[in-house]
PDB file of C-alpha atoms in Angstrom:
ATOM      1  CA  UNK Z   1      20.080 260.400 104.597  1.00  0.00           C
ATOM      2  CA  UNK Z   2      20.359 258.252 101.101  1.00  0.00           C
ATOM      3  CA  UNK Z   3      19.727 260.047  97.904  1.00  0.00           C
ATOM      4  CA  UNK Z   4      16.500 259.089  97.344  1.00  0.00           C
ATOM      5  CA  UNK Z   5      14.761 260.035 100.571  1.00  0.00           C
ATOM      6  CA  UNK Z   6      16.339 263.242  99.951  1.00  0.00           C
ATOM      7  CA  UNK Z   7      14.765 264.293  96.284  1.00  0.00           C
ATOM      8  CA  UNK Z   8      11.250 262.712  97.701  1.00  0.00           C
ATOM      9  CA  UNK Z   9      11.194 264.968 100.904  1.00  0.00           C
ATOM     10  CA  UNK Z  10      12.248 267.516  98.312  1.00  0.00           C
ATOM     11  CA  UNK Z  11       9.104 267.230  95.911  1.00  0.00           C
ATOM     12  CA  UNK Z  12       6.970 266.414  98.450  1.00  0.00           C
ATOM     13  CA  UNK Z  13       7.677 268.127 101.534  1.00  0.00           C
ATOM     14  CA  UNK Z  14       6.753 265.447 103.715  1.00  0.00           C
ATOM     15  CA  UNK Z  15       9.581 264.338 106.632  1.00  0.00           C
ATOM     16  CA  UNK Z  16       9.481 260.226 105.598  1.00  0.00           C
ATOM     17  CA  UNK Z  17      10.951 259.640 109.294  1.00  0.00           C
ATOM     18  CA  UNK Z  18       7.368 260.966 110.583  1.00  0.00           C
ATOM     19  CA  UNK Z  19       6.518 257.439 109.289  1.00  0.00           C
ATOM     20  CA  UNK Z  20       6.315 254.442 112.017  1.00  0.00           C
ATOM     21  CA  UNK Z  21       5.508 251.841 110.011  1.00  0.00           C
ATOM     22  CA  UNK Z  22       1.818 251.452 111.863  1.00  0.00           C
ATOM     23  CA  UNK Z  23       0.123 250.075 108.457  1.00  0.00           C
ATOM     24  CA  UNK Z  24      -2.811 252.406 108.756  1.00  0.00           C
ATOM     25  CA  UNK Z  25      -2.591 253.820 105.511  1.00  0.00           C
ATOM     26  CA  UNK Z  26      -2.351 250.515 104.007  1.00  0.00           C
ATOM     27  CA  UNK Z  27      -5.386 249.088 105.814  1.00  0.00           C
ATOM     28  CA  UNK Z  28      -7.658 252.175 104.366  1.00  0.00           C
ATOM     29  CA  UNK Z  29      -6.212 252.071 101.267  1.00  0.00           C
ATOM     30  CA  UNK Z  30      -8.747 251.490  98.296  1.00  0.00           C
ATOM     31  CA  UNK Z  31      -6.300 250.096  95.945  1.00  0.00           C
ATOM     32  CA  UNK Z  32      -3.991 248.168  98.762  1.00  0.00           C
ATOM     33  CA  UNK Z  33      -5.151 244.840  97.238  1.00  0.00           C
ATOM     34  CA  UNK Z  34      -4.153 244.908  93.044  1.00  0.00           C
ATOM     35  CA  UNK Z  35      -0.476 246.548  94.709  1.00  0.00           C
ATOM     36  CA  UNK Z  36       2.693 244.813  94.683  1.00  0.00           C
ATOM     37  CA  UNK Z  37       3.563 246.583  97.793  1.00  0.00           C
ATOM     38  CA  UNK Z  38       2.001 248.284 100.607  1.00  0.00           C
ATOM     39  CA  UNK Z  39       2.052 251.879 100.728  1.00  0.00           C
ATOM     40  CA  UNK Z  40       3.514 252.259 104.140  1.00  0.00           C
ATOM     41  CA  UNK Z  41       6.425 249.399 102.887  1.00  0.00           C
ATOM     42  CA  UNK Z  42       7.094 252.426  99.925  1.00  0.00           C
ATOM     43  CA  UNK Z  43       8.079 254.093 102.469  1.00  0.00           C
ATOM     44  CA  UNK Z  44      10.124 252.097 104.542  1.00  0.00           C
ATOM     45  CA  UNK Z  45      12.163 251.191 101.471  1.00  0.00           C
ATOM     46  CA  UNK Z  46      13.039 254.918 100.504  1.00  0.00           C
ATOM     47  CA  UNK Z  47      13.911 255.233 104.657  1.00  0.00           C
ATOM     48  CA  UNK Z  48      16.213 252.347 104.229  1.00  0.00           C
ATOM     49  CA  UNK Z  49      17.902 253.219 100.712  1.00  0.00           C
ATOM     50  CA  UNK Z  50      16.702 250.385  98.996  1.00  0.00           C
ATOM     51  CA  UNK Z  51      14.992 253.056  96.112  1.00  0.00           C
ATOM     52  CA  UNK Z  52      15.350 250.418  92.994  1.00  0.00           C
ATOM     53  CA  UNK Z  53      12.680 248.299  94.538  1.00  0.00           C
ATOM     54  CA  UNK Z  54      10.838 251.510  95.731  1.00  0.00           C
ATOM     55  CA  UNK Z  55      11.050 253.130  91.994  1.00  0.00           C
ATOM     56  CA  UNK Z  56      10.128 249.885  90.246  1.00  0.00           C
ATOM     57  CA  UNK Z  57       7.125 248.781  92.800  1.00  0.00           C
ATOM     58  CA  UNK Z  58       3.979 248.900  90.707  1.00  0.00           C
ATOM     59  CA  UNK Z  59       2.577 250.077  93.773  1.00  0.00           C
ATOM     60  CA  UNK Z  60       3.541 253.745  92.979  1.00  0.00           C
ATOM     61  CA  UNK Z  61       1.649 254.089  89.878  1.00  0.00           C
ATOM     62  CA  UNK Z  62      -1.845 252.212  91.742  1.00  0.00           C
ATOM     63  CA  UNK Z  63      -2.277 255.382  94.128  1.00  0.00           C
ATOM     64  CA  UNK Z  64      -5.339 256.957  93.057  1.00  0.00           C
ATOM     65  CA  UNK Z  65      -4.491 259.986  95.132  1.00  0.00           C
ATOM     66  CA  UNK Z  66      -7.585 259.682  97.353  1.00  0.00           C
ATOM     67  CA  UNK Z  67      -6.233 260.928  99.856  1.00  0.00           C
ATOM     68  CA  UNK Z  68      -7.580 258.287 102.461  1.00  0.00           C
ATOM     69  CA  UNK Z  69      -3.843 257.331 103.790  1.00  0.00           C
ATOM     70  CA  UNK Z  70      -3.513 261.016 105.112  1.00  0.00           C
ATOM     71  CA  UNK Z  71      -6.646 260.719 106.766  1.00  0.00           C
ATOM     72  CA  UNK Z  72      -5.383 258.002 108.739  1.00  0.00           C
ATOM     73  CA  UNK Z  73      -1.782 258.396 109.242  1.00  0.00           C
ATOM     74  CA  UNK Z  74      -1.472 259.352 113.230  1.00  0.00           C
ATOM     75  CA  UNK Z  75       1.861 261.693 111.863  1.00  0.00           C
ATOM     76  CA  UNK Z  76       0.429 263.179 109.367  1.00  0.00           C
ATOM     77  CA  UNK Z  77       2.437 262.064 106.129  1.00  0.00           C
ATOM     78  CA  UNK Z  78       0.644 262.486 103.266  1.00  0.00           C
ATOM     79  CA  UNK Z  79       1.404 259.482 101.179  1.00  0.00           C
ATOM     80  CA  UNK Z  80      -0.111 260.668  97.975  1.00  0.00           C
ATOM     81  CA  UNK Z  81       2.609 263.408  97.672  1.00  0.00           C
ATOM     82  CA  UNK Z  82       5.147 261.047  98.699  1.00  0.00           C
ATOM     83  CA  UNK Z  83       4.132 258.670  95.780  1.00  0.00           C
ATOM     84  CA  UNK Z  84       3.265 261.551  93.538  1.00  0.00           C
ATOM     85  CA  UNK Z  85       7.159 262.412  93.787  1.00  0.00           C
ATOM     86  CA  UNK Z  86       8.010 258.922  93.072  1.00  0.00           C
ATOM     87  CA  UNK Z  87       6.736 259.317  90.104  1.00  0.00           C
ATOM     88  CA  UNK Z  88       7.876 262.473  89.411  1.00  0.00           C
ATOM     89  CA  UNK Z  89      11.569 260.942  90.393  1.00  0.00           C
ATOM     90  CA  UNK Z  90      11.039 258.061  87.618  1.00  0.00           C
ATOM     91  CA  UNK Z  91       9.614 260.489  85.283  1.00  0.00           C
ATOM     92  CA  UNK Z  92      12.544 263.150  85.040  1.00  0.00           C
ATOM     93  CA  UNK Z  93      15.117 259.761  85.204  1.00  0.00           C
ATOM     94  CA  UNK Z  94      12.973 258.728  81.697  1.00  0.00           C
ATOM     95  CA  UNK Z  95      12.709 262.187  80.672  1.00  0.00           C
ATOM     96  CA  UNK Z  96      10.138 261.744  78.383  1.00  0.00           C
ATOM     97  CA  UNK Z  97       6.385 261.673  77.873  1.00  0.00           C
ATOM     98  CA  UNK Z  98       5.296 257.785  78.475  1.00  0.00           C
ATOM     99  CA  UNK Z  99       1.679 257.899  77.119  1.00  0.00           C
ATOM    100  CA  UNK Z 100       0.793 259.579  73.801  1.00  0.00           C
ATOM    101  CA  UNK Z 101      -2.793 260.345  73.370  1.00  0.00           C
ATOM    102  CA  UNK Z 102      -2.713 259.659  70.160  1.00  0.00           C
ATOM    103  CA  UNK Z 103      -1.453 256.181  70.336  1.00  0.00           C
ATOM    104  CA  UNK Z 104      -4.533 255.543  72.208  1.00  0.00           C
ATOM    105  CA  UNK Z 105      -7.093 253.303  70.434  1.00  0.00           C
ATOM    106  CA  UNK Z 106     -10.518 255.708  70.274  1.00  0.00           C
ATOM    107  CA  UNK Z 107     -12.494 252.949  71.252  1.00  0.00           C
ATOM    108  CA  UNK Z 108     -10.550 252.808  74.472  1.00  0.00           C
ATOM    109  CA  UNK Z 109     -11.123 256.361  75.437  1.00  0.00           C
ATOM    110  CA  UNK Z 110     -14.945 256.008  74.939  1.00  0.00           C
ATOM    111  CA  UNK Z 111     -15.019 252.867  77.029  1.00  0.00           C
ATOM    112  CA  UNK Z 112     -12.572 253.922  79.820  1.00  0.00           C
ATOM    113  CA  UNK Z 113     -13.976 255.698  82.718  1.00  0.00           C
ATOM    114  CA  UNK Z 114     -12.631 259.614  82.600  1.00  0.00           C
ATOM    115  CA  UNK Z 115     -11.329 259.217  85.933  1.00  0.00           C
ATOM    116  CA  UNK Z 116      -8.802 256.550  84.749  1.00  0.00           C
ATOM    117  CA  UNK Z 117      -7.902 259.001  81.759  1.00  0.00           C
ATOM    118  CA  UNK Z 118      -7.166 261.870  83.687  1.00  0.00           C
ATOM    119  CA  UNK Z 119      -4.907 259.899  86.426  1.00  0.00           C
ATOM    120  CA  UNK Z 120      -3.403 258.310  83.981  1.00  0.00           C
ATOM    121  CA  UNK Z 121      -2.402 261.959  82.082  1.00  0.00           C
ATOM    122  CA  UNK Z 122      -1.542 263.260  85.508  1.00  0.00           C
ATOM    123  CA  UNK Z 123       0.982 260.881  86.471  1.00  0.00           C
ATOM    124  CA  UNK Z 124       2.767 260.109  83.013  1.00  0.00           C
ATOM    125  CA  UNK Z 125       2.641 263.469  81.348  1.00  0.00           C
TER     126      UNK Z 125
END
């Protein structure tokens, strides 16, 4: 088992093996088409070792955490968890805070939705 796989089963509890590649998740995902990668290829590249391309796919930081991949996934992996410890894996590797509030233009936090606000504070903070 590479490195990688082992820190994301770690933070996330899921088993990545449980993962046969079927696409579901993918097809049902919401954000599947602005992503560099699909979701269930995230995971083939952590089973594989190739984590670079895993930890830089822009895919990880799309998720919206919806939730929908679980619903589908015959094997019950729940993807969000398993990209929420991506980013948690990238995060600790920066170890630092990448979005400051502050820096923020105030215009741009009245026009953005709240939703985007809050994922964005959840996954970079």
């Amino acid at each position: 088992m590479n490195e990688l796989l082992k820190k994301i089963e770690e933070i996330s509890g899921q088993n990545l093996f449980s993962c046969y590649q079927c696409g579901k998740c993918s097809a049902g995902c919401p954000m599947v088409n602005e992503m560099d990668i699909l979701p269930n290829q995230v995971i083939r590249l952590a089973q594989i070792g190739l984590s670079e391309k895993a930890l830089n796919s822009k895919t990880i930081w799309l998720c919206a955490s919806c939730y929908t991949c679980e619903v589908r996934c015959p094997r019950g992996v729940d993807l969000a968890k398993v990209m929420e410890a991506l980013r948690q894996i990238i995060l600790r590797q920066r170890g630092k805070i990448f979005t400051d509030i502050e820096k923020i233009p105030k215009k741009e936090i009245e026009e953005l939705p709240q939703m985007c606000l809050i994922s964005n504070f959840r996954k970079t903070t």
